[in-house]
Backbone as numpy.savetxt, mean C-alpha at the origin, in Angstrom:
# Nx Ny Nz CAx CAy CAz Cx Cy Cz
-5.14 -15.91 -28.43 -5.99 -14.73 -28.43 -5.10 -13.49 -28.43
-5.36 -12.94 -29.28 -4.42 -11.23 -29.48 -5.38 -10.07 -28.32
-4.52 -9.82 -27.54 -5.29 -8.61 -26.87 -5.07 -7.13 -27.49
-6.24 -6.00 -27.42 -6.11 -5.30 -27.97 -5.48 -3.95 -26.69
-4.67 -5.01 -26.24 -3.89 -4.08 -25.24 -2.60 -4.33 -24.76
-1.75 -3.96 -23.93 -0.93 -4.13 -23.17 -0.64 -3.77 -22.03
-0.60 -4.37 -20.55 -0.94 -3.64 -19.15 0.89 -3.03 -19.23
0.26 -1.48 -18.42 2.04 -0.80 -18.48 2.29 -0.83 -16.94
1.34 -0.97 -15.70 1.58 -0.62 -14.61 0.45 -0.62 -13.61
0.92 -0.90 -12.45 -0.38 -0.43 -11.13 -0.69 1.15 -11.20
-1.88 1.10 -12.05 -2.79 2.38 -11.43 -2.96 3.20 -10.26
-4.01 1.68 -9.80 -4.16 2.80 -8.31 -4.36 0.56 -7.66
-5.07 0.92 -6.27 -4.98 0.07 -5.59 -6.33 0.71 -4.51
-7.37 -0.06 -4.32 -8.07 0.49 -3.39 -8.54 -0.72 -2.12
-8.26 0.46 -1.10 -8.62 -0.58 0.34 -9.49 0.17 1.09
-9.96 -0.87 1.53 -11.18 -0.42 2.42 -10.52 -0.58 3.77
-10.75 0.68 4.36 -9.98 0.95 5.93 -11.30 1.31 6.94
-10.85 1.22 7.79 -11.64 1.72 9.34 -11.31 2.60 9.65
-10.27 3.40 9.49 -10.42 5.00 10.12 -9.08 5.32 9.18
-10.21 6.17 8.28 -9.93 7.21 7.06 -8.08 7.61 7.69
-8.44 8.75 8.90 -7.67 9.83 9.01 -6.05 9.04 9.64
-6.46 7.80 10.27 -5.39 7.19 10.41 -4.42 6.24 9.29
-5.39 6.05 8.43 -4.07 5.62 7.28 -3.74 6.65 6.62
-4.66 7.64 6.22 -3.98 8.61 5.53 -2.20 8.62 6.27
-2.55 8.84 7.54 -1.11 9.85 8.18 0.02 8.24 8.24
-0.68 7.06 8.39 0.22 5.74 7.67 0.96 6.39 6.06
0.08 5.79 5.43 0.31 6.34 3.64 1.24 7.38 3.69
0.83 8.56 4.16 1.54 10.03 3.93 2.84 9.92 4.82
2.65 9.62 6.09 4.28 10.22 7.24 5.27 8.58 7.00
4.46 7.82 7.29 5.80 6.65 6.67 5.95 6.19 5.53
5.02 6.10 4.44 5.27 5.41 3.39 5.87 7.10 2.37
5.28 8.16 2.99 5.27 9.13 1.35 4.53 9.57 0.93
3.31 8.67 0.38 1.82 9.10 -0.37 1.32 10.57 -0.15
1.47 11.37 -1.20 0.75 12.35 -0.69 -0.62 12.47 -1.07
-2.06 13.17 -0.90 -3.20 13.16 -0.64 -3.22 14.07 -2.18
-3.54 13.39 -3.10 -4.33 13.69 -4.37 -5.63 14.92 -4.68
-6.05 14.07 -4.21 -7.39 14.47 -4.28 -8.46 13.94 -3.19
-9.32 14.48 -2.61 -10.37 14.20 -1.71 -12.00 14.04 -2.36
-12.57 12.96 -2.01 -13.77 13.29 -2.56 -14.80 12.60 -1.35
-15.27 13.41 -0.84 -15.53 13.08 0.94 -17.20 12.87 0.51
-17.81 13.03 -0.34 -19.38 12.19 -0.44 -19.19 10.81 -1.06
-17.71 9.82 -1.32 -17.48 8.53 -1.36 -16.93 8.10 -0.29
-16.63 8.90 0.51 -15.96 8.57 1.73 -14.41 7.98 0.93
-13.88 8.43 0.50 -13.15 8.27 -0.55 -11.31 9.41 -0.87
-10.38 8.68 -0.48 -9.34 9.23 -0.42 -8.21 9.11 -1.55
-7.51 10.23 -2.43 -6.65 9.25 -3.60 -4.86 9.56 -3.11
-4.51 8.84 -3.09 -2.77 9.14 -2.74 -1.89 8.59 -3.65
-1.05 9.74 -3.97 -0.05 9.37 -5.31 0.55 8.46 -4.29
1.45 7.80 -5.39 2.35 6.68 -4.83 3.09 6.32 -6.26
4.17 7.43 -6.31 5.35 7.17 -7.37 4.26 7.54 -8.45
4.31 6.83 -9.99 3.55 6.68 -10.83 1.97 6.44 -10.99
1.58 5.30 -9.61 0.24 4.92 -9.37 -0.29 5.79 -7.94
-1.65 5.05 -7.82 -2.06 5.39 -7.19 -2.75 4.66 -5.62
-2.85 4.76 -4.33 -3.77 4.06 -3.39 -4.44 4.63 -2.67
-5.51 4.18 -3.58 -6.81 4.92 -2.94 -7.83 4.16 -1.74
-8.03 5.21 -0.76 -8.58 4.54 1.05 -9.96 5.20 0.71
-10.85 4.06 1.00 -12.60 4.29 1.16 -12.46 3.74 2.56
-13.48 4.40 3.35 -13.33 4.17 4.68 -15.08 2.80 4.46
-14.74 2.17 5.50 -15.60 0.79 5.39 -16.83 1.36 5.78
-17.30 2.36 6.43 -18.83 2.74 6.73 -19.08 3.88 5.45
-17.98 4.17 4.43 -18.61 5.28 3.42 -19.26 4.71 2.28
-19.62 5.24 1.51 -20.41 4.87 0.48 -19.96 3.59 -0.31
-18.58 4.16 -0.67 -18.02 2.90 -1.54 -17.74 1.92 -0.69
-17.26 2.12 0.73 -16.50 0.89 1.61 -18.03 0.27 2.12
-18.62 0.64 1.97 -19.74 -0.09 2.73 -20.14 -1.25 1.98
-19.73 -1.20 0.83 -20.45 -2.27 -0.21 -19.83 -3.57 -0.06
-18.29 -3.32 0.49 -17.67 -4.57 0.68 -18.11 -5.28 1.92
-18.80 -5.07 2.75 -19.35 -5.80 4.29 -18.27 -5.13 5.69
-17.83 -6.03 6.65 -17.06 -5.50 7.68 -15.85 -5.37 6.92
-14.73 -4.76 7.95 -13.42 -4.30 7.69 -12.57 -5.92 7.48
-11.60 -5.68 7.22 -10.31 -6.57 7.51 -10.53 -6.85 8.64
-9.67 -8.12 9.02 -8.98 -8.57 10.18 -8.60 -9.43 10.32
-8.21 -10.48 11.40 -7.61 -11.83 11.12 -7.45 -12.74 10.29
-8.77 -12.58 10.24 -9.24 -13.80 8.95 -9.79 -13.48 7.56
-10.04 -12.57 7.61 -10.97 -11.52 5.96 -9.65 -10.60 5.50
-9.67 -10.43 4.14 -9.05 -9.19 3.79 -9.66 -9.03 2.45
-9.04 -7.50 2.45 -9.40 -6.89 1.33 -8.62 -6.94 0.06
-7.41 -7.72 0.54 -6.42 -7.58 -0.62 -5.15 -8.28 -0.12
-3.95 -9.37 -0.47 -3.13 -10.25 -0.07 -2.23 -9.07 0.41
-1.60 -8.22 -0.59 -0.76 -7.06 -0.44 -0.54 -6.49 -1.70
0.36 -4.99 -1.31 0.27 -4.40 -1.99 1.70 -4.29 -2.10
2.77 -4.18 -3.58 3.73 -4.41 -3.30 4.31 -2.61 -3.85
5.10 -1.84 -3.48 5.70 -0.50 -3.85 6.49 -0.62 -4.02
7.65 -0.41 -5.22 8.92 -0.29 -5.68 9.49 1.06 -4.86
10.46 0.63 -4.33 11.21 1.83 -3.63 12.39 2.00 -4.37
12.91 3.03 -3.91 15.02 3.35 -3.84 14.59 4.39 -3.33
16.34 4.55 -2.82 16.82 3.74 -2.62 16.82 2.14 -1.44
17.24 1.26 -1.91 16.56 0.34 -0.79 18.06 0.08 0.25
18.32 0.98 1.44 19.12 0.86 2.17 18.05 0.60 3.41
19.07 -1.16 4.24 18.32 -1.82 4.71 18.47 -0.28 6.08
19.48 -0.73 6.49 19.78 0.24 7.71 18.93 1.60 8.31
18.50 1.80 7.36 17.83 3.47 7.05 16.33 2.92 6.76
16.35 2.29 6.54 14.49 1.40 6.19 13.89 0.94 7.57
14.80 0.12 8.19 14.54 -0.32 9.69 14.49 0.86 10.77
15.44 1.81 10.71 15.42 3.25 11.63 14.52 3.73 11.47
13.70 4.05 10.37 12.46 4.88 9.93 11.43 4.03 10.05
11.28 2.89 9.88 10.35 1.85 10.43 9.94 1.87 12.37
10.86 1.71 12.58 10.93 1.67 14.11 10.85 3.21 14.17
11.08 3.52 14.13 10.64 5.30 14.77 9.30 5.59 14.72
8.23 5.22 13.48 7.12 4.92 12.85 6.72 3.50 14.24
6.98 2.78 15.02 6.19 2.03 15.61 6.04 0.61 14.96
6.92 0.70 13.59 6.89 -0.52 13.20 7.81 -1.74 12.94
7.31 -3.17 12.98 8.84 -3.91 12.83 8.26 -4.39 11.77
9.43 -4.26 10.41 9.45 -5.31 9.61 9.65 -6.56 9.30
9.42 -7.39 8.50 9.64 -8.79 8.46 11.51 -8.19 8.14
12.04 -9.87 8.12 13.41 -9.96 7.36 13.25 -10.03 6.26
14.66 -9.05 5.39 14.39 -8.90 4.06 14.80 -10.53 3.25
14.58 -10.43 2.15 14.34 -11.78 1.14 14.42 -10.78 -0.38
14.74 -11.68 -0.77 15.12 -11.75 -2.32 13.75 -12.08 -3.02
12.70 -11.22 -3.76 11.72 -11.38 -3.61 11.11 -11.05 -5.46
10.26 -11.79 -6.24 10.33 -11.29 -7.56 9.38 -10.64 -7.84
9.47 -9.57 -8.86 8.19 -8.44 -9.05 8.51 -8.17 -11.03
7.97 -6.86 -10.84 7.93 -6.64 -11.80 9.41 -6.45 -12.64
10.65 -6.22 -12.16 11.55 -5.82 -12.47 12.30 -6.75 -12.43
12.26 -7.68 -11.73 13.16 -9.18 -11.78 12.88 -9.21 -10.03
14.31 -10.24 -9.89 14.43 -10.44 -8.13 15.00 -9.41 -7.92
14.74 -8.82 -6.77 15.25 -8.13 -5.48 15.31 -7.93 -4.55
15.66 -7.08 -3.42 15.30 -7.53 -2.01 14.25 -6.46 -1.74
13.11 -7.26 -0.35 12.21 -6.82 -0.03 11.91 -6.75 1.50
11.00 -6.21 1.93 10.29 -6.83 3.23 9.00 -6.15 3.52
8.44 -6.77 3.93 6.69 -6.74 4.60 6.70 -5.75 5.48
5.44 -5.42 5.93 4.98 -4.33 7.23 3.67 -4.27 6.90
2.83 -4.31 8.35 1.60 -3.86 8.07 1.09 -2.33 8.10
-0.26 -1.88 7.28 -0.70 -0.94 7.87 -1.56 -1.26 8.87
-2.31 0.02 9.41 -2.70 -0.04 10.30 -3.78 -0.87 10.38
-4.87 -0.97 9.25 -5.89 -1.91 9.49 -5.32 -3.94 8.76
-4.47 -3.83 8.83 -3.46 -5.40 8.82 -3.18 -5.89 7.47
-3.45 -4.35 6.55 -2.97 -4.67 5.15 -1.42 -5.38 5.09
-0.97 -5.87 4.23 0.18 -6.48 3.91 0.84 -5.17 3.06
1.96 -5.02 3.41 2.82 -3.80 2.20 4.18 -4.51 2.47
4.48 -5.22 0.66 6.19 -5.21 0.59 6.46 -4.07 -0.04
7.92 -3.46 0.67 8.56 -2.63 0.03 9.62 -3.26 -0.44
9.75 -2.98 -1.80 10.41 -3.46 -3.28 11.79 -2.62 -3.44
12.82 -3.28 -3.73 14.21 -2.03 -4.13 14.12 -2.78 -5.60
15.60 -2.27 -6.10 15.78 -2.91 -7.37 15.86 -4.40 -7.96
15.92 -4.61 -8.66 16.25 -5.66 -9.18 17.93 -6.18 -9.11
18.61 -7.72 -8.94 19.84 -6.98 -8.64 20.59 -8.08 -9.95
Protein backbone atom coordinates (compact mmCIF):
# COMPACT_ATOMS: atom_id res chain seq x y z
CA UNK A 1 0.00 0.00 0.00
CA UNK A 2 1.57 3.50 -1.05
CA UNK A 3 0.69 6.12 1.57
CA UNK A 4 -0.12 9.43 0.47
CA UNK A 5 2.10 10.66 3.20
CA UNK A 6 5.06 10.60 5.26
CA UNK A 7 5.04 11.10 9.28
CA UNK A 8 8.03 13.93 9.95
CA UNK A 9 7.57 14.12 13.82
CA UNK A 10 5.61 14.31 17.30
CA UNK A 11 3.20 17.12 17.00
CA UNK A 12 1.82 17.54 20.12
CA UNK A 13 1.01 14.80 22.85
CA UNK A 14 -2.09 15.23 25.04
CA UNK A 15 -2.63 14.16 28.77
CA UNK A 16 -5.19 14.31 30.85
CA UNK A 17 -3.99 15.68 34.37
CA UNK A 18 -5.66 16.46 37.78
CA UNK A 19 -4.44 19.74 38.56
CA UNK A 20 -3.94 21.95 35.49
CA UNK A 21 -1.68 24.56 37.45
CA UNK A 22 0.60 21.93 38.85
CA UNK A 23 1.92 20.35 35.71
CA UNK A 24 2.01 23.35 33.96
CA UNK A 25 4.88 24.58 36.61
CA UNK A 26 6.21 20.47 36.11
CA UNK A 27 6.30 21.08 32.07
CA UNK A 28 7.53 24.77 32.36
CA UNK A 29 10.27 24.95 35.67
CA UNK A 30 11.79 21.38 35.10
CA UNK A 31 11.25 20.14 31.82
CA UNK A 32 11.26 23.87 29.79
CA UNK A 33 7.81 23.83 28.06
CA UNK A 34 6.74 27.08 27.74
CA UNK A 35 2.79 27.89 27.79
CA UNK A 36 1.66 28.43 24.06
CA UNK A 37 -1.41 29.21 24.16
CA UNK A 38 -4.38 28.94 26.72
CA UNK A 39 -7.78 28.03 25.88
CA UNK A 40 -9.54 27.81 29.38
CA UNK A 41 -13.39 26.93 27.99
CA UNK A 42 -11.49 23.27 27.07
CA UNK A 43 -9.97 23.30 30.17
CA UNK A 44 -7.16 23.00 27.88
CA UNK A 45 -3.35 23.97 28.01
CA UNK A 46 -0.66 23.99 24.84
CA UNK A 47 3.22 23.87 25.70
CA UNK A 48 5.94 24.11 23.12
CA UNK A 49 8.34 21.42 23.61
CA UNK A 50 11.34 21.90 21.06
CA UNK A 51 9.54 21.41 17.60
CA UNK A 52 6.23 19.66 19.07
CA UNK A 53 3.92 20.12 21.24
CA UNK A 54 2.22 18.79 25.05
CA UNK A 55 -0.82 19.65 25.49
CA UNK A 56 -2.59 19.28 29.48
CA UNK A 57 -6.61 19.02 29.60
CA UNK A 58 -7.34 18.90 33.11
CA UNK A 59 -9.61 15.52 33.82
CA UNK A 60 -12.85 17.48 35.16
CA UNK A 61 -12.62 20.02 31.85
CA UNK A 62 -14.42 19.61 28.91
CA UNK A 63 -12.03 17.63 26.90
CA UNK A 64 -10.51 15.63 30.05
CA UNK A 65 -13.75 14.64 31.16
CA UNK A 66 -14.46 12.46 28.22
CA UNK A 67 -11.68 10.17 29.12
CA UNK A 68 -13.36 8.93 32.72
CA UNK A 69 -11.07 9.23 36.11
CA UNK A 70 -7.43 10.43 36.12
CA UNK A 71 -4.33 8.17 35.94
CA UNK A 72 -2.99 6.17 38.62
CA UNK A 73 -1.62 2.90 39.55
CA UNK A 74 -3.25 0.94 37.39
CA UNK A 75 -4.98 3.21 34.39
CA UNK A 76 -3.07 5.54 32.23
CA UNK A 77 -3.41 7.85 29.76
CA UNK A 78 -0.43 7.16 27.82
CA UNK A 79 2.85 4.49 28.36
CA UNK A 80 5.22 7.68 28.00
CA UNK A 81 6.26 10.34 26.45
CA UNK A 82 9.72 10.33 25.14
CA UNK A 83 11.69 14.24 24.58
CA UNK A 84 14.90 14.44 22.75
CA UNK A 85 17.20 16.56 24.81
CA UNK A 86 21.01 18.09 24.60
CA UNK A 87 22.80 18.48 25.81
CA UNK A 88 22.55 15.08 27.64
CA UNK A 89 25.11 15.60 30.60
CA UNK A 90 24.30 12.91 33.14
CA UNK A 91 25.77 14.97 36.14
CA UNK A 92 23.82 18.21 35.48
CA UNK A 93 20.48 16.13 34.62
CA UNK A 94 20.53 14.41 38.12
CA UNK A 95 21.41 17.99 40.06
CA UNK A 96 18.45 19.62 38.36
CA UNK A 97 16.34 16.58 38.87
CA UNK A 98 16.92 16.40 42.54
CA UNK A 99 16.63 20.03 43.20
CA UNK A 100 13.11 19.66 41.29
CA UNK A 101 12.18 16.76 44.05
CA UNK A 102 12.87 14.21 41.64
CA UNK A 103 14.83 10.82 41.27
CA UNK A 104 15.43 9.43 38.04
CA UNK A 105 15.63 5.94 36.89
CA UNK A 106 19.40 4.77 35.79
CA UNK A 107 20.38 5.84 32.49
CA UNK A 108 20.33 2.95 29.58
CA UNK A 109 21.11 2.99 26.12
CA UNK A 110 17.71 3.35 24.82
CA UNK A 111 16.32 3.44 20.88
CA UNK A 112 14.18 6.29 19.39
CA UNK A 113 13.92 8.09 16.64
CA UNK A 114 17.54 8.91 15.96
CA UNK A 115 19.15 5.55 16.66
CA UNK A 116 20.42 4.29 20.31
CA UNK A 117 21.24 6.61 22.95
CA UNK A 118 21.29 7.21 26.43
CA UNK A 119 18.20 7.91 28.40
CA UNK A 120 16.28 7.91 31.66
CA UNK A 121 12.68 7.99 33.03
CA UNK A 122 10.97 10.41 35.67
CA UNK A 123 7.58 10.87 36.51
CA UNK A 124 5.29 13.80 36.30
CA UNK A 125 3.29 14.69 38.74
CA UNK A 126 0.10 12.83 37.93
CA UNK A 127 2.53 9.33 37.26
CA UNK A 128 3.02 10.06 33.58
CA UNK A 129 6.17 8.26 32.35
CA UNK A 130 8.81 10.94 30.63
CA UNK A 131 12.18 9.52 29.02
CA UNK A 132 14.55 12.10 28.47
CA UNK A 133 16.40 11.28 25.15
CA UNK A 134 20.20 12.70 24.30
CA UNK A 135 21.77 11.83 21.07
CA UNK A 136 22.24 9.08 19.25
CA UNK A 137 25.83 7.75 19.80
Amino acid sequence: MIRPFDVQSIDHLVLRVRDLARSIRFYGDVLGCDVERRREHLGLVHLRAGASMIDLVSVDGTLGARGGGPAGETERNVDHLCLRIEPFDEAALRAHLANAGITPSPIAINFGAEGDGPSLYVKDPDGNTIELKGPSQ
